[in-house]
Coordinates of N, CA and C in Angstrom, one line a residue:
X21 N 0.8 0.2 0.7 CA -0.2 1.1 1.2 C 0.3 1.9 2.4
X22 N 1.3 1.4 3.1 CA 1.9 2.2 4.2 C 2.6 3.5 3.7
X23 N 3.2 3.3 2.5 CA 3.9 4.5 1.9 C 2.9 5.6 1.6
X24 N 1.8 5.1 1.0 CA 0.7 6.1 0.6 C 0.1 6.7 1.8
X25 N -0.1 5.9 2.9 CA -0.6 6.5 4.1 C 0.3 7.5 4.7
X26 N 1.6 7.3 4.7 CA 2.6 8.2 5.2 C 2.7 9.5 4.4
X27 N 2.5 9.4 3.1 CA 2.5 10.6 2.2 C 1.4 11.5 2.6
X28 N 0.2 10.9 2.7 CA -1.0 11.7 3.0 C -1.0 12.2 4.4
X29 N -0.5 11.4 5.3 CA -0.4 11.9 6.7 C 0.5 13.2 6.8
X30 N 1.6 13.1 6.0 CA 2.5 14.3 6.0 C 1.8 15.5 5.3
X31 N 1.1 15.2 4.2 CA 0.3 16.3 3.6 C -0.6 17.0 4.5
X32 N -1.4 16.2 5.2 CA -2.4 16.8 6.1 C -1.7 17.5 7.3
X33 N -0.6 16.9 7.8 CA 0.1 17.5 8.9 C 0.7 18.9 8.5
X34 N 0.9 19.1 7.2 CA 1.6 20.4 6.8 C 0.6 21.5 6.5
X35 N -0.7 21.2 6.6 CA -1.7 22.2 6.4 C -1.9 23.1 7.6
X36 N -1.6 24.4 7.6 CA -1.7 25.2 8.8 C -3.2 25.2 9.3
X37 N -3.3 25.0 10.6 CA -4.6 24.9 11.2 C -5.4 26.3 11.1
X38 N -4.7 27.4 10.9 CA -5.3 28.7 10.8 C -6.2 28.7 9.5
X39 N -5.9 27.9 8.5 CA -6.7 27.9 7.3 C -8.1 27.3 7.5
X40 N -8.3 26.6 8.6 CA -9.6 26.0 8.8 C -10.2 26.0 10.2
X41 N -9.5 26.6 11.1 CA -9.9 26.6 12.5 C -11.1 27.4 12.8
X42 N -11.4 28.4 12.0 CA -12.5 29.3 12.3 C -13.7 29.0 11.4
X43 N -13.7 27.8 10.8 CA -14.8 27.4 10.0 C -15.0 25.9 10.2
X44 N -16.0 25.3 9.6 CA -16.3 23.9 9.8 C -15.9 23.0 8.6
X45 N -15.0 23.5 7.7 CA -14.7 22.7 6.5 C -14.1 21.3 6.9
X46 N -13.3 21.2 8.0 CA -12.7 20.0 8.4 C -13.7 18.9 8.8
X47 N -15.0 19.3 9.0 CA -16.0 18.4 9.4 C -16.6 17.6 8.2
X48 N -16.1 17.9 7.0 CA -16.8 17.4 5.8 C -15.8 16.5 5.0
X49 N -16.2 15.4 4.5 CA -15.3 14.5 3.8 C -14.8 15.1 2.5
X50 N -15.5 16.0 1.9 CA -15.1 16.6 0.7 C -13.8 17.4 0.8
X51 N -13.6 18.0 2.0 CA -12.3 18.7 2.3 C -11.2 17.7 2.1
X52 N -11.3 16.5 2.8 CA -10.2 15.6 2.7 C -10.1 14.9 1.3
X53 N -11.2 14.6 0.7 CA -11.2 14.0 -0.6 C -10.5 14.9 -1.6
X54 N -10.7 16.2 -1.5 CA -10.1 17.2 -2.4 C -8.6 17.2 -2.4
X55 N -8.0 17.0 -1.2 CA -6.6 16.9 -1.1 C -6.1 15.7 -1.8
X56 N -6.7 14.5 -1.6 CA -6.3 13.3 -2.3 C -6.5 13.5 -3.8
X57 N -7.6 14.1 -4.3 CA -7.8 14.4 -5.7 C -6.7 15.3 -6.2
X58 N -6.3 16.3 -5.6 CA -5.3 17.2 -6.0 C -3.9 16.5 -6.2
X59 N -3.6 15.7 -5.2 CA -2.4 15.0 -5.2 C -2.3 14.1 -6.4
X60 N -3.3 13.2 -6.6 CA -3.3 12.3 -7.7 C -3.3 12.9 -9.1
X61 N -4.1 14.0 -9.2 CA -4.1 14.6 -10.5 C -2.8 15.4 -10.8
X62 N -2.2 15.9 -9.7 CA -0.9 16.6 -9.9 C 0.2 15.7 -10.4
X63 N 0.1 14.4 -10.0 CA 1.1 13.4 -10.5 C 0.6 12.7 -11.8
X64 N -0.4 13.3 -12.4 CA -0.9 12.8 -13.7 C -1.5 11.5 -13.7
X65 N -2.1 11.0 -12.6 CA -2.9 9.8 -12.5 C -4.3 10.1 -13.1
X66 N -4.9 9.0 -13.7 CA -6.2 9.1 -14.2 C -7.2 8.9 -13.0
X67 N -8.0 10.0 -12.7 CA -8.8 10.0 -11.5 C -10.3 10.2 -11.9
X68 N -11.1 9.4 -11.3 CA -12.6 9.6 -11.5 C -13.2 9.9 -10.1
X69 N -14.0 10.9 -10.0 CA -14.7 11.2 -8.8 C -16.2 11.0 -8.9
X70 N -16.8 10.7 -7.7 CA -18.2 10.4 -7.7 C -18.6 9.5 -8.8
X71 N -17.9 8.5 -9.0 CA -18.1 7.5 -10.1 C -19.3 6.6 -9.8
X72 N -20.3 6.7 -10.7 CA -21.5 5.9 -10.5 C -21.3 4.4 -10.7
X73 N -22.0 3.6 -9.9 CA -22.0 2.2 -10.1 C -23.5 1.8 -10.0
X74 N -23.8 0.5 -10.2 CA -25.2 0.0 -10.0 C -25.6 0.0 -8.6
X75 N -24.7 0.2 -7.6 CA -25.1 0.2 -6.2 C -24.8 1.5 -5.5
X76 N -24.5 2.6 -6.2 CA -24.2 3.9 -5.6 C -23.0 4.6 -6.3
X77 N -22.4 5.5 -5.5 CA -21.3 6.2 -6.1 C -20.0 6.0 -5.3
X78 N -18.9 5.8 -6.0 CA -17.6 5.7 -5.4 C -17.1 7.1 -5.3
X79 N -16.5 7.4 -4.1 CA -16.0 8.8 -3.9 C -14.9 9.1 -4.9
X80 N -13.9 8.1 -5.1 CA -12.8 8.4 -6.0 C -12.2 7.1 -6.4
X81 N -11.9 7.0 -7.7 CA -11.2 5.8 -8.3 C -10.0 6.4 -9.0
X82 N -8.8 5.7 -8.7 CA -7.6 6.1 -9.4 C -7.2 4.9 -10.3
X83 N -7.1 5.1 -11.5 CA -6.8 4.0 -12.5 C -5.4 4.1 -13.1
X84 N -4.6 3.1 -12.8 CA -3.2 3.1 -13.4 C -3.2 2.0 -14.4
X85 N -2.1 1.8 -15.0 CA -2.0 0.8 -16.1 C -2.3 -0.6 -15.6
X86 N -1.8 -1.0 -14.5 CA -2.0 -2.4 -14.0 C -2.8 -2.4 -12.7
X87 N -3.2 -1.3 -12.2 CA -3.9 -1.3 -10.9 C -5.0 -0.3 -10.8
X88 N -6.0 -0.6 -10.0 CA -7.1 0.3 -9.7 C -7.3 0.4 -8.2
X89 N -7.4 1.7 -7.8 CA -7.6 2.0 -6.4 C -9.0 2.6 -6.2
X90 N -9.8 2.0 -5.4 CA -11.2 2.4 -5.2 C -11.2 3.0 -3.8
X91 N -11.5 4.3 -3.7 CA -11.5 5.1 -2.4 C -12.9 5.5 -1.9
X92 N -13.1 5.3 -0.7 CA -14.3 5.9 0.0 C -13.7 6.7 1.2
X93 N -14.3 7.9 1.4 CA -13.8 8.8 2.5 C -15.0 8.9 3.5
X94 N -14.6 9.0 4.7 CA -15.6 9.2 5.8 C -14.9 10.1 6.9
X95 N -15.7 10.9 7.5 CA -15.4 11.6 8.8 C -16.0 10.7 9.8
X96 N -15.2 10.0 10.6 CA -15.8 8.9 11.4 C -16.5 9.3 12.7
X97 N -16.4 10.5 13.1 CA -17.2 10.9 14.2 C -18.7 10.9 13.8
X98 N -18.9 11.0 12.5 CA -20.3 11.0 12.0 C -20.7 9.6 11.7
X99 N -19.8 8.7 11.5 CA -20.1 7.3 11.3 C -19.2 6.4 12.1
X100 N -19.4 5.1 12.1 CA -18.6 4.2 12.9 C -17.3 3.9 12.2
X101 N -16.3 3.6 13.0 CA -14.9 3.2 12.5 C -15.0 2.0 11.6
X102 N -14.3 2.0 10.4 CA -14.4 0.9 9.5 C -15.5 1.0 8.5
X103 N -16.3 2.1 8.5 CA -17.5 2.2 7.7 C -17.1 2.5 6.2
X104 N -15.9 3.2 6.0 CA -15.6 3.5 4.6 C -15.3 2.2 3.8
X105 N -14.4 1.4 4.3 CA -14.1 0.1 3.7 C -15.3 -0.8 3.6
X106 N -16.1 -0.8 4.6 CA -17.3 -1.6 4.7 C -18.3 -1.2 3.5
X107 N -18.4 0.1 3.3 CA -19.3 0.6 2.2 C -18.8 0.1 0.8
X108 N -17.5 0.2 0.6 CA -16.9 -0.3 -0.7 C -17.3 -1.8 -0.9
X109 N -17.1 -2.6 0.2 CA -17.3 -4.0 0.1 C -18.8 -4.3 -0.1
X110 N -19.6 -3.7 0.8 CA -21.1 -4.0 0.7 C -21.7 -3.6 -0.6
X111 N -21.3 -2.5 -1.1 CA -21.9 -2.0 -2.4 C -21.1 -2.5 -3.6
X112 N -20.1 -3.3 -3.4 CA -19.3 -3.9 -4.5 C -18.9 -2.9 -5.5
X113 N -18.4 -1.7 -5.0 CA -17.9 -0.7 -5.9 C -16.8 -1.1 -6.9
X114 N -16.1 -2.1 -6.5 CA -15.0 -2.6 -7.3 C -15.4 -3.4 -8.5
X115 N -16.6 -3.9 -8.5 CA -17.1 -4.9 -9.6 C -16.9 -4.3 -11.0
X116 N -17.2 -3.0 -11.1 CA -17.1 -2.4 -12.5 C -15.7 -2.5 -13.0
X117 N -14.7 -2.7 -12.2 CA -13.3 -2.8 -12.7 C -12.8 -4.2 -12.8
X118 N -13.6 -5.2 -12.6 CA -13.2 -6.6 -12.9 C -13.3 -6.7 -14.4
X119 N -12.1 -7.2 -15.0 CA -12.1 -7.2 -16.4 C -11.1 -8.3 -16.8
X120 N -11.1 -8.6 -18.1 CA -10.1 -9.6 -18.6 C -8.7 -9.2 -18.5
X121 N -8.5 -7.8 -18.3 CA -7.1 -7.4 -18.2 C -6.5 -7.7 -16.8
X122 N -7.4 -8.2 -15.9 CA -6.9 -8.6 -14.6 C -6.1 -7.6 -13.8
X123 N -6.5 -6.4 -13.8 CA -5.8 -5.3 -13.1 C -6.0 -5.6 -11.6
X124 N -4.9 -5.4 -10.8 CA -5.0 -5.5 -9.4 C -6.0 -4.4 -8.9
X125 N -6.9 -4.8 -8.0 CA -7.9 -3.8 -7.5 C -7.6 -3.7 -6.0
X126 N -7.4 -2.4 -5.5 CA -7.2 -2.2 -4.1 C -8.4 -1.4 -3.6
X127 N -8.9 -1.8 -2.5 CA -10.1 -1.1 -1.8 C -9.5 -0.3 -0.7
X128 N -9.7 1.0 -0.7 CA -9.1 1.9 0.3 C -10.2 2.7 1.0
X129 N -10.4 2.4 2.3 CA -11.3 3.2 3.1 C -10.5 4.2 3.9
X130 N -10.7 5.4 3.7 CA -10.0 6.5 4.3 C -10.9 7.2 5.3
X131 N -10.5 7.2 6.6 CA -11.3 7.8 7.6 C -10.6 8.9 8.4
X132 N -11.2 9.9 8.7 CA -10.7 11.1 9.5 C -11.5 11.3 10.7
X133 N -10.8 11.7 11.8 CA -11.5 12.1 13.0 C -12.0 13.5 12.9
X134 N -13.2 13.8 13.2 CA -13.7 15.1 13.3 C -13.1 15.8 14.5
X135 N -12.7 17.0 14.3 CA -12.1 17.8 15.5 C -12.9 19.0 15.8

């Protein structure tokens, strides 16, 4: 997970601030989720967004042959720190991916500071 964190930190650090400094796009989780979505689809991963479950919607799920990554995105100035992962666990968003294939399931709470 550290490698993935470093990749995305580098991605976000390379976005020129002029692209968003005169608007409020960086205040919305969809801005950040879109970059994750673009990255994963560009490398041909199978990605589901706003995936419905019996307890709500998962922001994004990435499904690989032997692994499943369940993502929740939050802008944490609007919510408390740790709320993204907490939401995945409380709503059991991972349950729909429990199967006889025994894929490894990773719960990924991604939080950004609002600036």
